Short mmCIF file of C-alpha atoms in Angstrom, two decimals:
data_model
loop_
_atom_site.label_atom_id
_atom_site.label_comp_id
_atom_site.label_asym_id
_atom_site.label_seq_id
_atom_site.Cartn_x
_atom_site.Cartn_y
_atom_site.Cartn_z
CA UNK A 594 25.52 -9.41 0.42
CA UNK A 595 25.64 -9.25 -3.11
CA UNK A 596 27.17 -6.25 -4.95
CA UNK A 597 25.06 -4.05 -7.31
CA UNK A 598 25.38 -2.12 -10.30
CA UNK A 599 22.36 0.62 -11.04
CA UNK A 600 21.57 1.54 -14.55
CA UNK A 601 19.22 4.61 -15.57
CA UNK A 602 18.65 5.01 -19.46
CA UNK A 603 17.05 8.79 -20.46
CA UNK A 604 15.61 9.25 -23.74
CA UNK A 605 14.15 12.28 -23.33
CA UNK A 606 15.06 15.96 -21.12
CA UNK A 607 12.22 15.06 -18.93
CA UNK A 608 13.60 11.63 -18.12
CA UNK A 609 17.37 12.90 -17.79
CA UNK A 610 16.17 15.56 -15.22
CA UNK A 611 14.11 12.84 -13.26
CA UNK A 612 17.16 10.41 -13.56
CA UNK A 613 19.24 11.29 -10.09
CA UNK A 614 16.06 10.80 -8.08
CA UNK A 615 14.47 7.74 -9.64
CA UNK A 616 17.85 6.18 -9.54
CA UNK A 617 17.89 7.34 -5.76
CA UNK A 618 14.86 5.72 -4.93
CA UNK A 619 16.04 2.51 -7.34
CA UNK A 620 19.20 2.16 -5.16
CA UNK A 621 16.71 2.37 -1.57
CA UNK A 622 14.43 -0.56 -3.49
CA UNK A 623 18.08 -2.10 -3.80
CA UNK A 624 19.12 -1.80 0.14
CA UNK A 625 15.95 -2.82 1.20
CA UNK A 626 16.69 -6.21 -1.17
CA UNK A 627 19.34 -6.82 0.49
CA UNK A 628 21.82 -5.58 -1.95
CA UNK A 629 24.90 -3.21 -1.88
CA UNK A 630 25.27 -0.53 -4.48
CA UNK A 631 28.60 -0.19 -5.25
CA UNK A 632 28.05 2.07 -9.03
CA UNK A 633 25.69 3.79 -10.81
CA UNK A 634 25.57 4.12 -14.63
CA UNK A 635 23.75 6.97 -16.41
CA UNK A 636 23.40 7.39 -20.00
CA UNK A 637 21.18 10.31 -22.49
CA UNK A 638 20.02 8.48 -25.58
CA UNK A 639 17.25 9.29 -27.50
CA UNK A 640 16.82 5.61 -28.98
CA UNK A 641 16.44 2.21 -27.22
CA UNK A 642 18.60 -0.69 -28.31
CA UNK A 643 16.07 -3.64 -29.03
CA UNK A 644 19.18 -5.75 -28.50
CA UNK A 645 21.04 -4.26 -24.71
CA UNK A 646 18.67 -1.34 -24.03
CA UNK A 647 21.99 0.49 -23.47
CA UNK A 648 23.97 1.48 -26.28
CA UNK A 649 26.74 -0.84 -26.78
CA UNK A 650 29.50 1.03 -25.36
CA UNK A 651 27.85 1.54 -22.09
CA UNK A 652 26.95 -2.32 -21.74
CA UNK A 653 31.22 -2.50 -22.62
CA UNK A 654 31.65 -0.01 -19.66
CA UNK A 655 29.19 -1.91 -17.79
CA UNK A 656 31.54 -4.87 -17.70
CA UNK A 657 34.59 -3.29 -17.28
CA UNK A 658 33.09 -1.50 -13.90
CA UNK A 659 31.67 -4.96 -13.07
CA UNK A 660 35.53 -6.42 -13.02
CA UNK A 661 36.94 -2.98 -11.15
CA UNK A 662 33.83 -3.11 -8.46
CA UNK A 663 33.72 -7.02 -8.49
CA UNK A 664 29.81 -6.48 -8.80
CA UNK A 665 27.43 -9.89 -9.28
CA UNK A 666 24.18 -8.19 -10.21
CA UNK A 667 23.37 -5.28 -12.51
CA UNK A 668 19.76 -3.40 -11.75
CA UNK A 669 18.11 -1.74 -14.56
CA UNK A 670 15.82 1.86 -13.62
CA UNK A 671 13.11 -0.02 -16.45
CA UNK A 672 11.34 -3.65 -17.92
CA UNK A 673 13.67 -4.97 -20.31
CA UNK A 674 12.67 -7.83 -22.94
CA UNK A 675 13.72 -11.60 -22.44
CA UNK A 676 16.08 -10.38 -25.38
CA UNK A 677 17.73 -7.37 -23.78
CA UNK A 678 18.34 -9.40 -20.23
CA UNK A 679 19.33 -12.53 -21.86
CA UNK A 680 21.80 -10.29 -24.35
CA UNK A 681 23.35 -7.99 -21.36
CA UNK A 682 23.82 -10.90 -19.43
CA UNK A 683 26.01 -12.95 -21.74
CA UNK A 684 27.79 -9.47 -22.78
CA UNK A 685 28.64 -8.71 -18.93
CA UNK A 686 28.53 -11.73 -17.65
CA UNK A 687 27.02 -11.15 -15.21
CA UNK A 688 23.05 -11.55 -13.71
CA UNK A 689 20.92 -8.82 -15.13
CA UNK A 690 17.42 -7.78 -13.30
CA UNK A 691 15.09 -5.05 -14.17
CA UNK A 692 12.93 -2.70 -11.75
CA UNK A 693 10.19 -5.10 -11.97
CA UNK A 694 12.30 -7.84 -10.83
CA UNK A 695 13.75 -6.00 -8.11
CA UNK A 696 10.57 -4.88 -6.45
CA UNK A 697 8.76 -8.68 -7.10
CA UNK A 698 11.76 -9.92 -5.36
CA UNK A 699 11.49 -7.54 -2.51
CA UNK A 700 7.45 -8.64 -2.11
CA UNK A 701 8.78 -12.29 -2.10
CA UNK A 702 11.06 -11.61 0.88
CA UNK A 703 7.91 -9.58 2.93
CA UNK A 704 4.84 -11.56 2.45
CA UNK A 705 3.48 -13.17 5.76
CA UNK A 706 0.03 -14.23 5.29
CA UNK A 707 -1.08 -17.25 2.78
CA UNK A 708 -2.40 -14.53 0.49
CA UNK A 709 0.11 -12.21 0.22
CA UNK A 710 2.91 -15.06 -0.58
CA UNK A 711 0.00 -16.83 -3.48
CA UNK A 712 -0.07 -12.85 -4.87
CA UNK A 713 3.56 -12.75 -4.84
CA UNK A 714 4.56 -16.03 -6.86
CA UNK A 715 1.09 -15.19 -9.38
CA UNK A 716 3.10 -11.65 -10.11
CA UNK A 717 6.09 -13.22 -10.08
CA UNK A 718 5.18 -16.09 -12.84
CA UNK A 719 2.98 -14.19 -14.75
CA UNK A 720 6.20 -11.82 -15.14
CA UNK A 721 8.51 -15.14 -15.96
CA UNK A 722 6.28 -16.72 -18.20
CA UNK A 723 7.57 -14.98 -21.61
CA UNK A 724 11.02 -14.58 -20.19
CA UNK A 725 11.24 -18.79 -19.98
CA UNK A 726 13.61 -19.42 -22.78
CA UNK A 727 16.80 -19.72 -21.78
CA UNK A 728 15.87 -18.73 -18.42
CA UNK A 729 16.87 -21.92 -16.56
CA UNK A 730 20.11 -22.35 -18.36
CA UNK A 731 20.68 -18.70 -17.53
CA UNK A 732 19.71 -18.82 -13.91
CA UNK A 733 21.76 -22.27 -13.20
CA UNK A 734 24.65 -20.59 -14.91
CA UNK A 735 24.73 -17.59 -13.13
CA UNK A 736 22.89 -18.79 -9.33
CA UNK A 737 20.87 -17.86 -7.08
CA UNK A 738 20.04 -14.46 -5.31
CA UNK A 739 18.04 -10.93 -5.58
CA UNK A 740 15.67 -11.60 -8.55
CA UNK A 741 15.54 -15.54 -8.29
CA UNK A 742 13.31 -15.49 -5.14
CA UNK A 743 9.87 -17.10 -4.91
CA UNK A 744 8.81 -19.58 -7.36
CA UNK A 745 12.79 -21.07 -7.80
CA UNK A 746 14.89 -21.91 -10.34
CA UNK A 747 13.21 -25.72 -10.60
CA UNK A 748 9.74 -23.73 -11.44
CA UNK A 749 11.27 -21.84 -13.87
CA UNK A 750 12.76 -24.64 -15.60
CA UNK A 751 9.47 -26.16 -16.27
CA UNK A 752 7.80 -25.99 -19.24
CA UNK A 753 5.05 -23.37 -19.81
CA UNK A 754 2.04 -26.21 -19.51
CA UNK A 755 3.22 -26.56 -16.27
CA UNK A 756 3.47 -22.61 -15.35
CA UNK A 757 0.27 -22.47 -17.01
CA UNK A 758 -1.03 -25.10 -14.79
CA UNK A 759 0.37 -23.76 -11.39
CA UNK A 760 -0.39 -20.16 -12.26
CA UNK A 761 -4.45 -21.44 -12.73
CA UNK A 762 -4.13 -23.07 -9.26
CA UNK A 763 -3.02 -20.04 -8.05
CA UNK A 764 -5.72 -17.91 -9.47
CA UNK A 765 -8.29 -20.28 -7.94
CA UNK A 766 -6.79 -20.24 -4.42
CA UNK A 767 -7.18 -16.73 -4.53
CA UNK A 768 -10.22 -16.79 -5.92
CA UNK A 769 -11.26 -18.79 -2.61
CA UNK A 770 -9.54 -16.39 -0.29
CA UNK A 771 -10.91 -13.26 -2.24
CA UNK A 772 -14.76 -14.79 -1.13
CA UNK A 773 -13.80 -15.61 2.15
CA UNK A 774 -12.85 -11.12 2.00
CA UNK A 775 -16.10 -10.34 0.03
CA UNK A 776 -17.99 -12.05 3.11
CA UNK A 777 -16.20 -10.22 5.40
CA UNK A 778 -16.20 -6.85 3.67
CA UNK A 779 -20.13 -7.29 3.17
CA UNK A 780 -20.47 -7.71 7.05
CA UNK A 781 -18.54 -4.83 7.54
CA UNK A 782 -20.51 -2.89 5.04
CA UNK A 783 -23.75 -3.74 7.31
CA UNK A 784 -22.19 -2.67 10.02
CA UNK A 785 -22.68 1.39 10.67
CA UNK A 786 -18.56 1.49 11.99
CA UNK A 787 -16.28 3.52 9.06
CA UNK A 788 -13.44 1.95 7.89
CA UNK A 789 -10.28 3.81 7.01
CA UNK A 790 -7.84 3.48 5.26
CA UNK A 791 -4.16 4.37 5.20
CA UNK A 792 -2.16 4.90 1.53
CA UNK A 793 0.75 6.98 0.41
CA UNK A 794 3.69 6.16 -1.50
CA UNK A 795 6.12 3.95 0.59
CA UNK A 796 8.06 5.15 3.62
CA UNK A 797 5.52 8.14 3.97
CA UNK A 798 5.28 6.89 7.48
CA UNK A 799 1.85 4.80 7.22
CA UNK A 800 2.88 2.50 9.66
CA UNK A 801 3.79 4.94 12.49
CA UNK A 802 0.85 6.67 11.77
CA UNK A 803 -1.20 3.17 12.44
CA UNK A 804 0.51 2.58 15.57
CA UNK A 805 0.16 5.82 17.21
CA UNK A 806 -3.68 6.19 16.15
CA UNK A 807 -4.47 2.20 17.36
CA UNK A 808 -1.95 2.09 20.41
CA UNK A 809 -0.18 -0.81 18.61
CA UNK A 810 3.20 -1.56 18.16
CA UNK A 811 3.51 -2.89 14.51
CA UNK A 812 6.46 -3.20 12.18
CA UNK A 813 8.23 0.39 11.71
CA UNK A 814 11.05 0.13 9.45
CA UNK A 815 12.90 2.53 7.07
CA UNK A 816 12.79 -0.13 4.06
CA UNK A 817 10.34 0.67 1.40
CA UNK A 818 7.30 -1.86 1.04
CA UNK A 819 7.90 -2.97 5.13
CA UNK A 820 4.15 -3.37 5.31
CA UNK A 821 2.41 -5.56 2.81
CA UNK A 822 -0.22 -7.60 4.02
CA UNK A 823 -3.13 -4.99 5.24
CA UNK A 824 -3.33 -4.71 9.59
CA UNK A 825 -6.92 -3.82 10.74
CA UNK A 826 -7.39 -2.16 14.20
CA UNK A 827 -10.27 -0.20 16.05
CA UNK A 828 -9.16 3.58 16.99
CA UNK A 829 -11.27 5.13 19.84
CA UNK A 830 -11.92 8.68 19.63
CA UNK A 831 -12.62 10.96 22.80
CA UNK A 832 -16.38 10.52 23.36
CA UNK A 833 -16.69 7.14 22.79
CA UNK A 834 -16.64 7.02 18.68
CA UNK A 835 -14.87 4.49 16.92
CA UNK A 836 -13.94 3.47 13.41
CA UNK A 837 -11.45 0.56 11.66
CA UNK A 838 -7.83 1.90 10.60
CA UNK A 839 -6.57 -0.34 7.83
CA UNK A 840 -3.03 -0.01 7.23
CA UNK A 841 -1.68 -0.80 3.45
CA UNK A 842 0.99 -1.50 1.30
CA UNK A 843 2.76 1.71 0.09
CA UNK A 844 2.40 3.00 -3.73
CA UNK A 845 5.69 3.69 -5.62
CA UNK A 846 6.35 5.35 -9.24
CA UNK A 847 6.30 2.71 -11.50
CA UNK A 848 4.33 -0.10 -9.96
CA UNK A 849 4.62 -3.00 -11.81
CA UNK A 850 1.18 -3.81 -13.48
CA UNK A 851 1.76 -7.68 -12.47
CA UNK A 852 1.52 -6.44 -8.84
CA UNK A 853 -1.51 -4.20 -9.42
CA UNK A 854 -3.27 -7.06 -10.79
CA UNK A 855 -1.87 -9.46 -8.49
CA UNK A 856 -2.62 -7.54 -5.24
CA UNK A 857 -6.45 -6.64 -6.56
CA UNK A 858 -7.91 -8.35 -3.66
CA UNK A 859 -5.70 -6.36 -1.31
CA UNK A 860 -6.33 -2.86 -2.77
CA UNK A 861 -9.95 -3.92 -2.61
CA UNK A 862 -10.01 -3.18 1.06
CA UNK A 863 -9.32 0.78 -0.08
CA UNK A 864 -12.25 0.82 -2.06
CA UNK A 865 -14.34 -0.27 0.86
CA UNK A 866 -13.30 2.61 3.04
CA UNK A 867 -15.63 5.45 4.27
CA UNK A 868 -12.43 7.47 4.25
CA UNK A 869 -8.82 7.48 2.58
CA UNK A 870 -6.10 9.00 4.82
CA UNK A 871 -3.53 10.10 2.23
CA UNK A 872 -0.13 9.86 4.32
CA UNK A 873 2.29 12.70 3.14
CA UNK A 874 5.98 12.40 3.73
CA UNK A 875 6.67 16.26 3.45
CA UNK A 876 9.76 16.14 3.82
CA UNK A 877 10.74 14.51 0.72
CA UNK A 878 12.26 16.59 -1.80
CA UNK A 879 9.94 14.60 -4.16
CA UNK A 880 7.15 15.22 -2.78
CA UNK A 881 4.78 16.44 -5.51
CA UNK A 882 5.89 13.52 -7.30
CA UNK A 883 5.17 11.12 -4.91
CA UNK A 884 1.86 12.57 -4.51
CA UNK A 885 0.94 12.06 -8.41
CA UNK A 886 2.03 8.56 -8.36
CA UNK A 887 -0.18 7.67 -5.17
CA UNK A 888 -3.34 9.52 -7.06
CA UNK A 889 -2.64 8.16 -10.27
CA UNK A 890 -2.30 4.27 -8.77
CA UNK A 891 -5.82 5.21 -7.19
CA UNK A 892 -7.63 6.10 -10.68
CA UNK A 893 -6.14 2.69 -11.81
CA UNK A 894 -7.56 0.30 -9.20
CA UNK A 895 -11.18 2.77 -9.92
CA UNK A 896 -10.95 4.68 -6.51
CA UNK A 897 -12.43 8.17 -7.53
CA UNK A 898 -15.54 9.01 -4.93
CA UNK A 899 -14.09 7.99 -1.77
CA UNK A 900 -13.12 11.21 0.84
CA UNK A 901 -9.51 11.56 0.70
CA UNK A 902 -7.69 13.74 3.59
CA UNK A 903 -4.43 14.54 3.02
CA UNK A 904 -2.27 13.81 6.04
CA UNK A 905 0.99 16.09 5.63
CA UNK A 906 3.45 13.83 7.98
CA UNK A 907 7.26 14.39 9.34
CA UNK A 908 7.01 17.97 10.20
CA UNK A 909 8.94 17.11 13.03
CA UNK A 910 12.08 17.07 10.35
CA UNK A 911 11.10 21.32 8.85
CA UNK A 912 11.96 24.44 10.40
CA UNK A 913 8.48 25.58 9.89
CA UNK A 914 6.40 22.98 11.90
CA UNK A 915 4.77 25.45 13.94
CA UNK A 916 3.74 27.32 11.21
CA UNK A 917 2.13 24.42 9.76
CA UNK A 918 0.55 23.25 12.83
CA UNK A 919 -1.28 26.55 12.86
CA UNK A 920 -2.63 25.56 9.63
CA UNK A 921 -4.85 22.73 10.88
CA UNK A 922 -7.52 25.47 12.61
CA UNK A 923 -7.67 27.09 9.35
CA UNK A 924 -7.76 24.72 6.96
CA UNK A 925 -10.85 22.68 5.70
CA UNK A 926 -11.33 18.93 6.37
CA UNK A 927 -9.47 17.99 3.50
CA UNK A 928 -5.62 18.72 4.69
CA UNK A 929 -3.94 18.08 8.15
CA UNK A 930 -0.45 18.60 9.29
CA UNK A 931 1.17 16.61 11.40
CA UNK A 932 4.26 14.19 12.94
CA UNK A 933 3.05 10.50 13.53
CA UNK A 934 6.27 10.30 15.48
CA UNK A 935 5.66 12.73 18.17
CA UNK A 936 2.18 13.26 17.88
CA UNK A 937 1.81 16.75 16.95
CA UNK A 938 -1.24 17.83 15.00
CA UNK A 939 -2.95 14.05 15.88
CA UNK A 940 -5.96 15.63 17.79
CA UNK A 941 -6.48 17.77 14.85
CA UNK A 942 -6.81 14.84 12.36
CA UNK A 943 -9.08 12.92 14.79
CA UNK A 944 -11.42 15.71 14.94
CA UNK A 945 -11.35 15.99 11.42
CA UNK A 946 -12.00 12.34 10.71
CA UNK A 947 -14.89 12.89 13.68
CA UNK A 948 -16.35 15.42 11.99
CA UNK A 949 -16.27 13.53 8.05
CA UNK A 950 -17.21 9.92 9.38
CA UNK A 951 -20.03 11.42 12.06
CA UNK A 952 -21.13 14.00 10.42
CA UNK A 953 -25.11 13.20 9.89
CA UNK A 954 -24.65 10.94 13.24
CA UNK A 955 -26.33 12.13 17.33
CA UNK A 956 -26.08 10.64 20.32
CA UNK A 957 -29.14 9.31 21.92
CA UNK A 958 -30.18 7.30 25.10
CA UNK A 959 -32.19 4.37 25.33
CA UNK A 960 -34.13 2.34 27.84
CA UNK A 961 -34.99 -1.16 26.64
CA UNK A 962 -36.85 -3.47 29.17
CA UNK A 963 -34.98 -6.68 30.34
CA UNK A 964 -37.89 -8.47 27.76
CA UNK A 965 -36.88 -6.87 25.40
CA UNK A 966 -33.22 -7.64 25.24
CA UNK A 967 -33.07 -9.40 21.47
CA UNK A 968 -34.00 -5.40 20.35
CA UNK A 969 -30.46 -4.48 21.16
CA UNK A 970 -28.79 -6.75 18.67
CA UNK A 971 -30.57 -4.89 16.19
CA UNK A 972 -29.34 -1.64 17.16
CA UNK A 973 -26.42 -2.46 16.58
CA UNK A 974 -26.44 -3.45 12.84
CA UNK A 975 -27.38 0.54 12.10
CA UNK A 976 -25.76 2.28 15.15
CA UNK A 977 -22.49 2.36 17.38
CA UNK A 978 -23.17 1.50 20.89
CA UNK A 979 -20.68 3.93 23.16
CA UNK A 980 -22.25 2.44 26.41
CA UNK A 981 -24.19 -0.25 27.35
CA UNK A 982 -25.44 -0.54 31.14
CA UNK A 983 -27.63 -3.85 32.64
CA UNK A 984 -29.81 -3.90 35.41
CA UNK A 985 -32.70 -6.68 36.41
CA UNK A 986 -35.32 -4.85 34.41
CA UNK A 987 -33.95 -2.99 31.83
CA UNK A 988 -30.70 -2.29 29.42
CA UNK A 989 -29.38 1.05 29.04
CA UNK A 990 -27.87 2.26 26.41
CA UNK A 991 -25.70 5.36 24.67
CA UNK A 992 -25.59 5.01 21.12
CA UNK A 993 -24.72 7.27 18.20
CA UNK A 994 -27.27 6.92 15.43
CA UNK A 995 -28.79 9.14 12.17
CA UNK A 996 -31.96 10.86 13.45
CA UNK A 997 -33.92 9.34 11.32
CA UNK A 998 -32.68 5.53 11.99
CA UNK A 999 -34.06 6.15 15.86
CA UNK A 1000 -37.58 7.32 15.14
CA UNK A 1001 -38.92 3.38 15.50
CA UNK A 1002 -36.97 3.53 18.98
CA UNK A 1003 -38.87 7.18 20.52
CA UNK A 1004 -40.92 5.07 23.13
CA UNK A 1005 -37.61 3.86 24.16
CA UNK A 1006 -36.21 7.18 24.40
CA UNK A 1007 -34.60 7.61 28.25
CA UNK A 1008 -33.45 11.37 28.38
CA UNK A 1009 -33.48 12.03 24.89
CA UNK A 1010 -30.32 13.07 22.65
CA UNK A 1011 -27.17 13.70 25.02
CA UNK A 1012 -25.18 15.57 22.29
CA UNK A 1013 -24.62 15.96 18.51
CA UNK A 1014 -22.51 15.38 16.40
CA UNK A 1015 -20.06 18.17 15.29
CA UNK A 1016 -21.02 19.49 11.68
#
């Protein structure tokens, strides 16, 4: 396990007072690297160094608390320039990596699907590509480890033609993969089942959520960014209503732009959604933070007139939870309390999404003779079919449907509407 040093830099009060818990959330990005913290460095200046970052003192301090901790890699809370990281790490001696860098490195290790891992390395070299000189000597110098993962220290020892060239491959293949999405998104947009999605900054407890609304047992882990590539599942509500629950990659403050770009096609599936579940961890002490990075990420990828509910999770861990649960019977569709671990307040937030997804939506029964059979397979491109019965003669059927969309269907009507849908 390698042994790291965090650095925060504050030039301003804001920044100082935000140090302590971005540098807490820096050394979680760290542990769930694979790294062990074993220092942190803070420092208050109002001016940058173009050369270290740091003032030069600190960067001297730096090296003497690399000797004392026997450290191997020094994290920086910011991007530095291919000057300041090439410049710290012949002053300390030691391998210097930025936030951007830690969290690329941390994708590299997670991807699974052929996607994910081409969005990775794109991120990955499009980050590298101005940092190439004096990279490789630097890398071979110093070896392997957190920050070197992905493309390799032979890849970034090419020459930038050749980076150039792979990154262009890259863009293609995913250019490939993103059609292959856009034809399945567009069937899904003909089809009358919602899609939801799950967001929230990471470890807000998305994937718990997922697997107690979907009955699954997916990966559940305390490491930020434990769920990258996006999990689609059907969720069954009580009288026979269904939607898709997507499940994606958590936000964080600071999200490296190369990522945003990179992962496009992923975040693409959010702006397909009927509905955005906004998962809450409310028992963060940053908390209202969290929340603005999440919302701000969204008006970056152009998500601004999709329903959001905001899912208040892990009141399992406050004193007030009952108080809170009370909340859901008062509070408008918009807000829901609950604890994807235990389940409390679930029912509530199923009836809410009931309520959003169904709103303009009533059940009705149809008869359609046995000749008739190839009219079902249209029904189904504009309604969801909740029961489908088959005798010699005839196919019944329970669907839920928009008034309107059934009027071609009234001879076929076979005890008219059974219920409506709440309002």
């Amino acid at each position: 396990m390698e042994k790291a040093i965090l650095v925060n830099l504050a030039t301003n009060k804001q920044e100082k007072e935000e140090a302590p818990d971005s540098m807490m959330e820096l050394e979680l990005l760290a542990k769930a690297a694979g790294a062990q913290v074993v220092a942190k460095v803070f420092q208050y200046r109002t001016q940058v160094s173009p050369k270290y970052f740091i003032g030069e003192g600190k960067v001297e301090e730096i090296a003497q608390l690399k000797e004392e901790t026997e450290a191997n890699l020094i994290i920086f809370d910011h991007n530095l320039t291919p000057i300041q990281q090439r410049s710290l790490e012949e002053r300390i001696k030691a391998r210097v990596i930025d936030r951007t860098q830690l969290i690329l490195d941390i994708f590299a290790q997670r991807a699974r699907s052929s996607e994910g891992k081409l969005q990775v390395e794109l991120a990955q070299l499009t980050y590298l590509l101005p940092r190439l000189t004096g990279k490789g000597r630097a890398l071979s110098r110093l070896g392997g480890g957190i920050g070197t993962r992905g493309p390799g220290e032979k890849k970034l020892e090419e020459d930038r033609r050749r980076i150039l060239k792979r990154i262009n491959k890259i863009n293609q293949e995913i250019l490939k993969l993103q059609k292959r999405r856009e034809i399945q998104r567009q069937a899904r947009r003909e089809s009358p089942v919602p899609l939801v999605s799950l967001i929230g900054y990471t470890s807000a407890g998305k994937s718990t959520l997922f697997n107690s609304l979907t009955k699954e047992s997916t990966l559940v882990s305390p490491n930020l960014f434990a769920t990258l590539d996006p999990l689609l599942r059907r969720v069954e509500l009580a009288d026979g209503t269904y939607f898709l629950l997507s499940d994606t990659v958590g936000f964080i403050r600071k999200l490296p732009i190369e990522l945003v770009t990179s992962f496009r096609a992923t975040l693409e599936e959010i702006e397909e959604a009927s509905c955005l579940l906004h998962v809450i961890d409310l028992a963060s002490q940053r908390v209202e933070e969290q929340i603005e990075a999440v919302e701000k990420t969204l008006v970056e990828i152009g998500i601004n007139d999709i329903p959001i509910i905001r899912v208040y999770n892990k009141i399992d861990l406050l004193p007030n939870r009952l108080e809170l649960l009370s909340l859901n019977d008062r509070s408008d569709n918009h807000s829901v309390y609950i604890s994807a671990l235990t389940g409390e307040g679930l029912d509530q937030l199923l009836l809410k999404l009931r309520t959003l997804l169904f709103e303009r939506f009533q059940f009705f029964k149809l008869k359609i003779p046995r000749n008739q059979a190839e009219l079902v397979a249209s029904l189904g491109r504009w309604s969801l079919i909740t029961k489908k019965i088959e005798s010699n003669d005839s196919i019944e059927l329970t669907l839920l449907a928009e008034p309107k969309k059934i009027r071609p269907f009234l001879d076929y009507l076979n005890g008219g509407k059974e219920g409506e849908a709440q309002a």
